[in-house]
Coordinates of C-alpha atoms and ligand atoms in Angstrom, one line a residue:
M3 CA -7.7 -30.7 -1.2
T4 CA -9.5 -29.3 1.7
T5 CA -12.8 -30.8 3.7
N6 CA -13.8 -27.7 5.1
K7 CA -17.8 -27.9 4.5
S8 CA -18.0 -23.5 4.0
V9 CA -14.7 -23.9 1.9
L10 CA -16.5 -26.7 -0.2
A11 CA -20.2 -25.1 -0.1
W12 CA -18.8 -21.9 -1.3
I13 CA -16.8 -23.8 -4.3
E14 CA -20.1 -25.2 -5.6
E15 CA -22.0 -22.4 -5.3
M16 CA -19.7 -20.1 -7.6
K17 CA -19.6 -22.8 -10.1
N18 CA -22.6 -23.3 -10.2
L19 CA -22.3 -19.3 -11.2
V20 CA -19.7 -18.6 -13.2
N21 CA -20.2 -22.3 -14.6
P22 CA -15.8 -23.5 -15.1
D23 CA -15.2 -25.5 -17.5
S24 CA -12.7 -27.1 -14.8
V25 CA -11.7 -26.5 -11.6
V26 CA -7.8 -26.4 -10.7
F27 CA -6.6 -25.9 -7.3
I28 CA -3.5 -24.1 -6.3
D29 CA -1.5 -26.7 -4.2
G30 CA 1.7 -23.6 -4.0
S31 CA 3.8 -26.1 -5.7
E32 CA 6.7 -24.5 -7.6
A33 CA 5.5 -27.9 -10.0
Q34 CA 2.0 -26.3 -10.4
L35 CA 3.2 -22.8 -10.5
E36 CA 5.8 -23.1 -13.1
A37 CA 3.1 -25.1 -15.7
L38 CA 1.0 -22.3 -15.4
R39 CA 3.9 -19.5 -16.2
A40 CA 4.3 -21.9 -19.6
Q41 CA 0.4 -22.1 -20.2
A42 CA 0.3 -18.5 -19.5
V43 CA 2.9 -17.7 -22.3
K44 CA 1.7 -19.9 -24.6
T45 CA -1.6 -18.1 -25.2
G46 CA 0.3 -14.7 -25.2
E47 CA -1.2 -13.3 -21.7
M48 CA 2.9 -13.0 -20.2
I49 CA 6.6 -13.5 -22.0
K50 CA 9.0 -15.0 -20.7
L51 CA 12.1 -12.5 -20.7
N52 CA 15.4 -13.5 -20.8
E53 CA 16.6 -16.0 -18.8
E54 CA 20.2 -14.9 -18.3
K55 CA 19.6 -11.7 -17.5
L56 CA 16.1 -11.6 -16.2
P57 CA 15.6 -15.7 -14.7
G58 CA 12.3 -16.4 -14.1
C59 CA 11.1 -13.2 -14.7
Y60 CA 7.8 -12.5 -16.6
L61 CA 5.9 -9.8 -18.7
H62 CA 2.3 -9.1 -19.0
R63 CA 0.2 -6.4 -20.6
T64 CA -3.1 -5.3 -18.9
A65 CA -6.1 -4.0 -21.2
V66 CA -5.1 -0.4 -22.2
N67 CA -8.9 0.8 -20.6
D68 CA -7.5 -1.2 -17.2
V69 CA -4.1 0.3 -15.8
A70 CA -4.6 0.8 -12.3
R71 CA -7.2 1.2 -8.8
V72 CA -11.1 2.9 -10.3
E73 CA -11.7 3.8 -6.9
G74 CA -15.1 5.5 -8.3
R75 CA -16.4 1.7 -9.2
T76 CA -14.9 0.6 -6.0
F77 CA -18.6 -0.3 -3.4
I78 CA -18.3 -1.1 0.1
C79 CA -22.2 -3.1 0.4
A80 CA -22.3 -2.6 4.3
K81 CA -26.4 -3.2 5.1
T82 CA -26.8 1.2 5.5
K83 CA -25.5 3.6 3.8
E84 CA -24.3 5.5 7.5
A85 CA -22.0 2.4 7.7
A86 CA -20.3 2.6 4.7
G87 CA -20.1 6.4 5.2
P88 CA -19.1 9.2 3.0
T89 CA -15.9 8.9 2.4
N90 CA -17.0 5.7 0.0
N91 CA -19.3 4.2 -3.3
W92 CA -22.4 2.3 -1.2
M93 CA -24.7 -0.3 -2.8
D94 CA -27.6 -2.0 -0.6
P95 CA -25.7 -5.3 -0.1
A96 CA -28.8 -7.8 -1.9
E97 CA -28.8 -5.2 -5.2
A98 CA -25.2 -5.1 -5.4
Y99 CA -25.2 -9.1 -5.5
K100 CA -27.7 -9.5 -8.2
M101 CA -26.0 -7.2 -10.6
L102 CA -22.8 -8.9 -9.3
Y103 CA -23.9 -12.1 -10.3
D104 CA -25.7 -11.4 -13.4
I105 CA -22.7 -9.9 -14.5
A106 CA -20.2 -13.3 -13.6
K107 CA -23.4 -15.5 -14.7
G108 CA -21.6 -17.9 -16.9
S109 CA -18.2 -15.9 -16.9
Y110 CA -16.4 -18.6 -17.0
A111 CA -17.4 -20.9 -19.6
G112 CA -14.9 -22.1 -21.6
R113 CA -11.8 -21.5 -19.3
T114 CA -10.8 -22.8 -15.5
M115 CA -11.6 -22.2 -11.8
Y116 CA -8.3 -21.4 -10.4
V117 CA -8.9 -22.4 -6.4
I118 CA -6.0 -20.0 -4.3
P119 CA -6.2 -20.6 -1.0
Y120 CA -3.7 -17.9 1.1
S121 CA -2.3 -16.5 3.9
M122 CA -2.2 -12.5 4.9
G123 CA 0.4 -13.1 7.2
P124 CA 3.0 -16.3 7.9
V125 CA 0.7 -19.3 7.5
G126 CA -0.6 -20.4 11.6
S127 CA 0.6 -17.0 13.1
E128 CA -1.8 -15.9 15.3
F129 CA -1.9 -12.6 13.2
S130 CA -3.2 -14.2 10.4
K131 CA -6.4 -14.5 8.4
I132 CA -7.1 -16.0 5.7
G133 CA -8.4 -16.3 2.2
I134 CA -9.9 -18.2 -0.9
E135 CA -10.2 -15.9 -4.4
L136 CA -11.9 -17.9 -7.4
T137 CA -10.4 -16.7 -10.7
D138 CA -10.6 -17.6 -14.3
S139 CA -6.9 -15.4 -14.7
I140 CA -3.9 -17.4 -14.4
Y141 CA -2.3 -13.6 -13.9
V142 CA -3.8 -13.2 -11.5
V143 CA -2.7 -16.9 -9.4
L144 CA 0.9 -16.1 -10.6
N145 CA 1.0 -13.3 -8.5
M146 CA -1.0 -13.8 -5.7
A147 CA 1.8 -16.8 -5.3
I148 CA 3.7 -14.2 -5.2
M149 CA 2.1 -11.4 -2.9
T150 CA 0.6 -13.9 -0.5
R151 CA 1.1 -17.0 1.2
V152 CA -0.9 -19.7 -1.1
G153 CA -1.0 -23.6 -0.8
E154 CA -2.3 -26.8 1.1
D155 CA -0.7 -25.5 4.3
V156 CA -3.2 -23.3 3.9
F157 CA -5.7 -25.3 4.0
K158 CA -3.8 -27.0 6.9
A159 CA -4.0 -23.8 9.0
L160 CA -7.5 -23.4 8.2
G161 CA -9.1 -26.8 9.2
D162 CA -13.6 -27.1 9.3
S163 CA -13.0 -23.6 10.4
E164 CA -15.0 -20.5 8.9
D165 CA -12.9 -17.8 9.5
W166 CA -12.2 -16.8 6.1
I167 CA -12.8 -14.4 3.6
K168 CA -14.7 -15.3 0.5
G169 CA -12.4 -13.6 -3.4
L170 CA -15.2 -13.9 -6.2
H171 CA -12.8 -12.6 -9.6
C172 CA -14.1 -13.0 -12.6
K173 CA -12.1 -11.1 -15.7
C174 CA -16.1 -11.5 -18.0
N175 CA -14.6 -9.0 -21.0
I176 CA -12.4 -6.3 -18.9
E177 CA -15.6 -4.2 -19.7
E178 CA -14.7 -0.5 -18.2
E179 CA -18.7 0.1 -17.9
N180 CA -19.4 -3.5 -15.7
R181 CA -16.3 -2.8 -13.5
Y182 CA -17.0 -3.0 -10.1
I183 CA -15.4 -3.7 -7.4
C184 CA -17.5 -4.5 -4.3
H185 CA -17.0 -5.0 -0.6
F186 CA -19.7 -6.9 2.0
P187 CA -17.2 -6.3 5.2
E188 CA -20.8 -8.0 6.9
D189 CA -19.6 -11.2 5.1
N190 CA -16.5 -11.5 4.9
T191 CA -16.7 -11.1 0.9
I192 CA -15.1 -9.3 -1.6
I193 CA -16.5 -9.9 -5.4
S194 CA -14.0 -8.2 -8.4
V195 CA -15.4 -7.9 -12.0
N196 CA -14.2 -6.6 -15.4
S197 CA -10.8 -5.8 -14.3
G198 CA -7.3 -7.6 -14.9
Y199 CA -5.3 -5.0 -13.1
G200 CA -3.3 -5.6 -9.8
G201 CA -5.2 -3.9 -7.4
N202 CA -8.6 -4.6 -8.0
V203 CA -7.7 -8.4 -8.3
L204 CA -5.3 -9.6 -6.2
L205 CA -7.9 -9.4 -4.0
G206 CA -6.0 -10.8 -1.2
K207 CA -3.6 -6.5 -1.3
K208 CA -6.0 -3.9 -1.1
C209 CA -9.1 -5.6 -0.6
F210 CA -8.7 -8.1 2.0
A211 CA -5.8 -6.6 3.5
L212 CA -7.2 -2.7 4.2
R213 CA -11.0 -2.8 3.7
I214 CA -12.7 -5.7 4.6
A215 CA -9.4 -5.7 7.2
S216 CA -10.2 -2.6 8.6
F217 CA -13.7 -3.7 9.7
L218 CA -12.4 -7.1 11.0
G219 CA -9.5 -4.9 13.3
K220 CA -12.1 -1.9 14.3
N221 CA -14.5 -5.5 15.4
E222 CA -11.7 -6.8 17.0
G223 CA -9.1 -4.4 18.7
W224 CA -6.4 -4.3 15.9
M225 CA -6.0 -2.2 13.0
A226 CA -4.7 -2.2 9.6
E227 CA -3.1 0.2 7.6
H228 CA -1.7 1.9 5.0
M229 CA 1.7 1.9 6.6
L230 CA 5.5 0.6 5.3
I231 CA 7.4 -0.6 9.0
L232 CA 10.9 -0.9 8.4
G233 CA 14.0 -1.2 10.8
L234 CA 16.7 0.9 11.5
E235 CA 19.0 0.0 13.2
N236 CA 22.1 1.5 14.9
P237 CA 25.8 1.5 15.5
K238 CA 25.2 -0.4 18.7
G239 CA 22.7 -2.9 17.1
E240 CA 20.1 -2.1 18.4
I241 CA 17.4 -1.8 16.3
K242 CA 14.0 0.2 16.3
Y243 CA 10.6 -0.1 14.1
I244 CA 8.7 2.8 12.3
A245 CA 5.2 2.7 10.7
A246 CA 5.0 4.8 7.8
A247 CA 1.5 5.5 5.7
F248 CA 2.2 7.4 2.9
P249 CA -0.7 7.8 -0.2
S250 CA -0.3 5.2 -3.1
A251 CA 2.7 6.0 -5.3
C252 CA 4.3 8.5 -2.9
G253 CA 7.3 6.0 -1.9
K254 CA 6.2 3.7 0.4
T255 CA 8.2 1.2 -1.4
N256 CA 11.6 3.9 -1.8
L257 CA 11.6 5.0 1.9
A258 CA 11.3 1.1 3.3
M259 CA 14.7 -0.7 1.8
L260 CA 16.3 2.7 1.8
I261 CA 19.8 3.0 1.8
P262 CA 21.1 5.2 5.0
P263 CA 23.9 7.8 3.2
E264 CA 27.9 6.9 2.8
K265 CA 28.5 8.8 6.2
Y266 CA 25.7 6.6 7.9
R267 CA 27.0 3.9 6.4
K268 CA 30.5 3.4 7.9
M269 CA 29.9 4.3 11.2
G270 CA 27.2 0.9 10.9
Y271 CA 23.6 1.9 10.5
K272 CA 21.2 -0.5 8.6
V273 CA 18.4 -0.1 7.0
W274 CA 15.6 -3.4 7.1
C275 CA 12.6 -3.8 5.7
V276 CA 9.5 -5.3 6.9
G277 CA 7.0 -3.9 4.7
D278 CA 6.6 -1.6 2.0
D279 CA 2.7 -1.0 1.9
I280 CA 0.5 -2.6 4.4
A281 CA 0.8 -3.1 8.5
W282 CA -1.4 -5.2 10.9
M283 CA -0.9 -3.6 13.9
R284 CA -2.0 -5.4 17.5
I285 CA -1.1 -4.4 21.8
G286 CA 1.4 -7.3 22.4
E287 CA 1.6 -9.0 25.7
D288 CA 4.3 -5.8 26.7
G289 CA 1.5 -3.0 26.1
R290 CA 3.0 -2.5 23.0
L291 CA 1.9 -1.6 19.4
W292 CA 3.4 -4.8 17.0
A293 CA 3.0 -5.6 13.8
V294 CA 3.5 -8.0 11.0
N295 CA 3.1 -7.4 7.2
P296 CA 0.2 -9.3 6.2
E297 CA 2.0 -10.1 2.6
N298 CA 4.9 -11.9 0.7
G299 CA 5.9 -9.8 -1.8
F300 CA 6.1 -5.6 -3.8
F301 CA 3.6 -4.6 -5.7
G302 CA 6.2 -1.5 -6.8
V303 CA 5.9 0.9 -8.5
A304 CA 9.0 0.0 -11.9
P305 CA 9.0 4.2 -13.0
G306 CA 11.3 6.2 -11.4
T307 CA 12.9 2.7 -9.9
N308 CA 17.0 2.3 -10.3
V309 CA 20.1 1.7 -8.5
K310 CA 20.0 5.3 -6.9
S311 CA 16.7 5.7 -6.0
N312 CA 16.3 2.6 -4.9
P313 CA 18.8 0.1 -5.5
N314 CA 16.9 -2.8 -3.0
A315 CA 13.9 -2.7 -4.8
L316 CA 15.9 -3.1 -8.7
S317 CA 17.3 -6.1 -6.9
S318 CA 14.8 -7.7 -6.1
T319 CA 12.9 -7.9 -9.2
Q320 CA 16.1 -9.3 -10.7
S321 CA 14.9 -12.6 -11.1
G322 CA 10.9 -14.8 -10.1
T323 CA 9.4 -11.2 -11.0
I324 CA 6.3 -10.2 -12.9
F325 CA 6.4 -7.1 -15.1
T326 CA 3.3 -5.1 -15.9
N327 CA 3.0 -2.3 -19.0
V328 CA 6.6 -1.6 -18.6
V329 CA 9.1 -1.4 -22.1
H330 CA 10.0 -4.6 -23.6
N331 CA 13.7 -4.3 -25.4
L332 CA 12.8 -6.4 -27.9
D333 CA 17.3 -7.1 -28.4
E334 CA 17.6 -8.9 -25.7
N335 CA 14.0 -9.3 -24.4
T336 CA 14.9 -7.9 -21.2
V337 CA 12.8 -4.5 -19.8
W338 CA 12.8 -0.8 -19.1
W339 CA 11.0 2.5 -17.7
E340 CA 11.1 5.6 -17.4
G341 CA 14.0 6.7 -15.0
L342 CA 15.1 3.3 -15.4
D343 CA 19.0 4.3 -16.7
K344 CA 19.9 7.0 -19.6
N345 CA 19.6 4.2 -22.7
P346 CA 16.8 3.2 -23.1
P347 CA 16.8 0.7 -25.8
K348 CA 16.4 1.6 -29.6
N349 CA 14.1 -1.7 -30.6
A350 CA 11.0 -2.0 -28.2
L351 CA 7.5 -2.5 -27.9
N352 CA 5.8 0.0 -25.2
W353 CA 3.5 -0.5 -22.6
K354 CA 0.6 -1.0 -25.1
G355 CA 2.8 -3.3 -27.2
E356 CA 3.3 -1.4 -30.0
K357 CA 6.9 -0.6 -31.9
W358 CA 8.0 2.1 -30.1
D359 CA 10.3 5.3 -30.7
C360 CA 12.1 7.0 -28.0
E361 CA 12.8 9.9 -28.8
G362 CA 9.2 10.2 -30.1
G363 CA 8.4 11.7 -26.3
E364 CA 6.1 9.5 -25.8
K365 CA 6.2 7.4 -22.8
G366 CA 6.8 3.6 -23.2
A367 CA 6.2 2.0 -19.3
H368 CA 2.8 3.5 -18.3
P369 CA 2.8 5.7 -15.6
N370 CA 1.9 3.0 -13.2
S371 CA 3.3 0.7 -14.6
R372 CA 4.8 -2.3 -12.0
F373 CA 6.3 -5.2 -10.4
T374 CA 5.5 -7.4 -8.4
A375 CA 8.8 -9.1 -6.6
P376 CA 8.9 -11.4 -3.6
A377 CA 9.8 -10.6 -0.7
K378 CA 12.9 -13.0 -0.2
N379 CA 14.7 -10.9 -3.5
C380 CA 14.9 -7.7 -0.7
P381 CA 19.0 -7.7 0.2
C382 CA 17.9 -5.5 3.2
I383 CA 14.2 -8.0 4.6
S384 CA 14.4 -7.7 8.2
S385 CA 15.3 -11.2 9.6
E386 CA 11.4 -10.5 11.3
F387 CA 9.5 -10.9 8.6
D388 CA 8.3 -13.9 8.7
S389 CA 7.4 -13.6 13.0
S390 CA 4.3 -14.9 13.4
K391 CA 4.0 -12.0 16.7
G392 CA 6.1 -9.0 14.6
V393 CA 8.1 -6.1 15.4
P394 CA 7.4 -3.5 17.8
I395 CA 7.0 0.3 16.9
S396 CA 8.6 3.0 18.4
A397 CA 7.0 5.7 16.3
I398 CA 4.2 6.4 13.6
V399 CA 4.5 8.5 10.2
F400 CA 2.0 10.3 8.1
G401 CA 3.5 11.7 4.6
G402 CA 2.3 13.1 1.7
R403 CA 2.7 14.8 -1.4
R404 CA 3.0 18.9 -1.2
A405 CA 3.9 21.9 -3.5
K406 CA 3.7 23.9 0.2
A407 CA 2.1 23.9 3.4
A408 CA 3.5 20.6 5.1
P409 CA 6.9 20.8 6.8
L410 CA 9.7 18.8 6.1
V411 CA 8.9 16.8 9.5
Y412 CA 7.0 16.9 12.7
Q413 CA 6.1 16.0 15.9
S414 CA 2.4 15.5 17.0
R415 CA 2.1 16.7 20.7
D416 CA 0.6 13.4 21.4
W417 CA -1.7 10.7 20.4
Q418 CA -4.2 12.2 20.1
H419 CA -3.1 15.6 18.2
G420 CA -1.2 12.7 15.9
V421 CA -4.7 10.8 14.9
F422 CA -5.3 14.4 14.0
V423 CA -2.6 15.1 12.3
G424 CA -3.2 12.0 10.6
S425 CA -7.2 13.1 9.6
V426 CA -6.1 16.2 8.3
M427 CA -3.5 14.7 5.7
A428 CA -3.6 15.3 2.0
S429 CA -1.4 14.7 -0.8
E430 CA -1.3 14.7 -4.6
T431 CA -3.1 12.4 -6.5
T432 CA -0.6 10.0 -8.6
A433 CA -1.7 7.0 -11.7
A434 CA -1.8 4.6 -8.9
A435 CA -6.4 5.1 -9.3
T436 CA -7.6 6.5 -12.6
G437 CA -8.3 9.9 -12.8
A438 CA -6.5 13.8 -12.3
V439 CA -2.9 13.2 -11.2
G440 CA -1.6 16.5 -9.4
V441 CA -4.9 17.4 -7.2
V442 CA -4.4 17.9 -4.2
R443 CA -7.3 16.0 -1.9
H444 CA -7.5 14.7 2.2
D445 CA -7.0 11.7 2.2
P446 CA -6.7 10.9 6.2
M447 CA -3.7 8.1 7.5
A448 CA -3.4 8.0 2.9
M449 CA -6.4 5.3 4.2
I450 CA -9.0 7.1 2.1
P451 CA -9.2 4.9 -1.5
F452 CA -8.9 2.4 1.3
C453 CA -11.1 2.3 5.0
G454 CA -14.0 -0.2 4.8
Y455 CA -16.4 1.3 7.0
H456 CA -16.7 5.1 8.4
M457 CA -14.7 6.9 8.5
G458 CA -15.7 8.5 11.5
E459 CA -15.6 5.8 13.5
Y460 CA -12.1 5.2 12.1
F461 CA -11.1 7.9 13.5
A462 CA -12.4 7.3 16.5
H463 CA -10.9 3.3 16.7
W464 CA -7.6 5.5 16.6
L465 CA -8.3 7.1 19.0
E466 CA -9.2 4.3 21.8
M467 CA -6.7 2.4 20.3
G468 CA -4.2 5.2 21.6
K469 CA -6.2 5.2 25.1
K470 CA -5.0 1.3 25.5
L471 CA -2.3 1.6 24.4
G472 CA -0.8 4.7 27.1
D473 CA 2.5 5.6 27.6
K474 CA 3.5 2.7 25.4
A475 CA 1.9 4.8 22.9
P476 CA 4.6 4.9 19.8
K477 CA 4.7 9.0 19.2
I478 CA 3.0 10.2 16.2
F479 CA 4.8 12.4 13.1
N480 CA 4.1 13.4 9.7
V481 CA 6.7 13.9 6.5
N482 CA 6.9 16.0 3.3
W483 CA 9.7 14.7 1.3
F484 CA 8.2 16.6 -1.5
R485 CA 8.1 20.2 -0.6
L486 CA 8.9 22.0 -3.5
D487 CA 10.5 26.0 -3.8
D488 CA 9.6 29.7 -6.6
E489 CA 10.6 28.1 -9.2
G490 CA 9.3 24.5 -8.6
N491 CA 12.7 22.1 -7.2
F492 CA 12.2 19.9 -4.8
M493 CA 13.6 21.6 -2.2
W494 CA 14.3 18.2 0.2
P495 CA 16.8 15.6 -1.8
G496 CA 15.1 12.3 -0.3
F497 CA 15.6 8.9 -1.1
G498 CA 19.0 7.6 1.1
D499 CA 18.1 11.4 3.0
N500 CA 15.0 10.6 4.4
M501 CA 17.6 8.7 7.0
R502 CA 19.0 11.4 8.5
V503 CA 15.3 12.8 8.6
L504 CA 13.8 8.9 10.5
N505 CA 17.1 9.6 13.0
W506 CA 15.8 12.8 14.2
I507 CA 12.4 10.9 14.8
L508 CA 14.1 8.4 16.7
D509 CA 15.9 10.5 18.6
R510 CA 12.5 12.7 19.6
C511 CA 11.4 8.7 20.5
E512 CA 13.8 8.6 23.5
G513 CA 13.8 12.2 24.4
K514 CA 17.4 13.3 23.1
A515 CA 16.3 15.9 20.3
D516 CA 15.4 19.3 20.5
A517 CA 13.0 21.0 18.9
V518 CA 10.9 24.0 18.3
E519 CA 7.3 24.6 19.2
T520 CA 5.0 25.8 15.9
P521 CA 1.4 25.9 15.9
I522 CA 1.3 22.6 13.6
G523 CA 3.6 20.1 16.4
Y524 CA 7.3 20.0 17.5
V525 CA 9.5 20.4 14.1
P526 CA 13.2 19.8 15.0
A527 CA 15.8 22.6 16.1
A528 CA 18.0 24.8 13.5
D529 CA 20.8 22.0 13.8
G530 CA 18.6 18.9 14.4
I531 CA 18.8 17.8 10.9
D532 CA 22.2 16.6 10.2
L533 CA 22.8 18.2 6.4
E534 CA 27.2 17.1 6.8
G535 CA 27.7 15.6 3.0
L536 CA 24.3 17.1 1.5
D537 CA 24.1 19.7 -0.6
V538 CA 20.8 21.8 1.2
S539 CA 21.8 25.2 3.4
K540 CA 21.1 26.1 6.6
E541 CA 18.7 28.0 5.2
T542 CA 16.9 26.1 3.0
L543 CA 16.2 23.6 5.8
A544 CA 15.2 27.1 7.6
E545 CA 12.8 26.8 5.4
L546 CA 12.0 23.3 4.8
L547 CA 10.6 23.6 8.7
N548 CA 9.1 27.2 8.1
V549 CA 4.8 26.9 9.2
D550 CA 3.8 29.6 7.3
K551 CA 0.5 30.6 9.6
E552 CA -1.5 32.3 6.4
I553 CA -1.1 28.8 5.0
W554 CA -2.1 27.2 7.5
S555 CA -5.0 29.3 8.5
A556 CA -6.5 28.7 5.1
E557 CA -5.5 24.8 5.7
A558 CA -7.4 25.0 8.3
A559 CA -10.5 26.4 7.5
D560 CA -9.9 23.8 4.3
I561 CA -10.0 21.0 7.7
E562 CA -13.0 22.6 9.1
E563 CA -14.9 22.2 5.7
F564 CA -13.1 18.3 5.1
F565 CA -14.2 17.2 9.0
K566 CA -18.3 19.0 7.9
K567 CA -18.4 15.8 5.8
F568 CA -17.9 13.1 8.6
G569 CA -21.2 14.4 10.5
D570 CA -21.7 14.0 14.7
K571 CA -20.0 10.5 13.5
L572 CA -16.4 13.3 13.3
P573 CA -15.0 12.1 17.2
K574 CA -15.5 15.6 19.3
E575 CA -11.5 15.1 20.1
L576 CA -11.1 16.6 16.3
S577 CA -13.3 18.9 16.1
A578 CA -11.5 20.0 19.7
E579 CA -7.7 19.9 18.2
L580 CA -8.8 21.6 15.7
C581 CA -10.0 24.4 17.7
E582 CA -6.5 24.2 19.3
L583 CA -4.9 24.7 16.0
K584 CA -6.5 27.6 15.0
A585 CA -6.1 29.0 18.6
R586 CA -2.7 28.7 18.2
L587 CA -2.0 30.0 14.4
K588 CA -3.9 33.6 15.6
Ligands
LIG627 O1 -2.9 -1.1 -7.2 S1 -2.3 -1.1 -5.3 O2 -3.9 -1.4 -5.0 O3 -2.3 -2.7 -5.1 C1 -0.9 -0.4 -5.6 C2 -1.5 0.7 -4.9 O4 -2.9 1.4 -5.3 O5 -1.5 1.2 -3.6
LIG628 MN1 -0.1 1.0 -1.3

């Protein structure tokens, strides 16, 4: 399928290492994928679901000890520890290769090596980058075929070039104590062993499109960010694009596919989804920031997805989708998860494949259970989804899960202050990664688990991009949909009503909406957010927009501590911003 010497030599080397019974190149054809689905069903790796209700859909269960990203076992293997920085685990590259090759050695015995040529971004676009993943898992092949553009065309686009990313995945025996997700940014290489869970093994996603790509972006003058991209169309038919960074499992997919409240729908407002997780952004010929979604599908969190919270995501999963770790409804041969509807199946298996009693109090689906759905299934997919030049970004939005500190929305004073706002993001942890859930942690730009180099340099790169963009830079905002009242109830309805906040954001970009200055930035004026048709009082809105000086003084002290991590790599602009924040809080 290819005569590319660098590709063939590497495949040969890896073949000698892992010793497969056979090698199969993935050509991207439906016939080949269909044969692989049939094979996975035969071995029990996947279960074919009801063809009438869920055509082309399958259920897969991971090992019980392998249900989320493993940040503690994820490494940046740069030449020096300093290059990986204080927020990444580091391993010496020579040691890492030796350890990983020892684990991988002979691990494909009795198995097939699948060679997946894939493109992140539309095949052949200047934005796009090519990777080759070797895997012994059909589940990985089929997920990659949804999440990325795979097949022969990719080899054609690559030609003889040596500019591609190596990815070796070995399931081995899914041993937790030998699980490693390692990145070699200086070698364009990723090696993942002993896992079969999405974020650890779909190497095009977090490993390449964020960890490796963020490093490439810094060197080549562009940005790889953990951001959704959406287009908001107004009644005049004008579409403005927003890129928004939130940590995993904080509602990026819901925001990206939002359905406007009825009043706005009637007026003609629409939201178009370009991407739900990753944005690659470059400065265009017009000097503005342009973004593409390098992915081709959605790897979304299932629990909580329903006809009300995200009808577009739910529609996206009705055909050609792989469900992972959800409930299996045995009567209908369909799937279910907590928050889908109020009718949990009586005759069902839980995510572990055990008989499940929906009244027994135990959850049926894993909290990080997922759907892998083709982007083209999404009813609101943007007409620019496949565009090779991307979409121009008007606003960048940061957000996290904060019970108290962050107001519903605020605008940064300028780009530099916006970079500060992104750098001090903090959010409660979720089930997307192993470890405690609900603990507030610093997560600058939602990139803590995904920045492939020293985060101090990453901040400097953001500042540099702002200088290049000048007055064409997108405006930067922060949102928090998750503020709680004293009784612990969410104060803001969220979901479709978040459009009311996006409207204020875009109005601000055009200089149309009023704002009030606070120590942390600009918040909407008292009547700045449209509340018509909402069960939110003016007092509640005032509370949602309130900036509590005491909480923020504590926050500032905490930020000061956090910034110390970065030593002399912390850009002086950010320490200056912190000083100014403290002064404004006095
Ligand atoms: O598991 S993934 O990393 O692909 C999804 C996520 O955690 O954001
Ligand atoms: Mn994500």
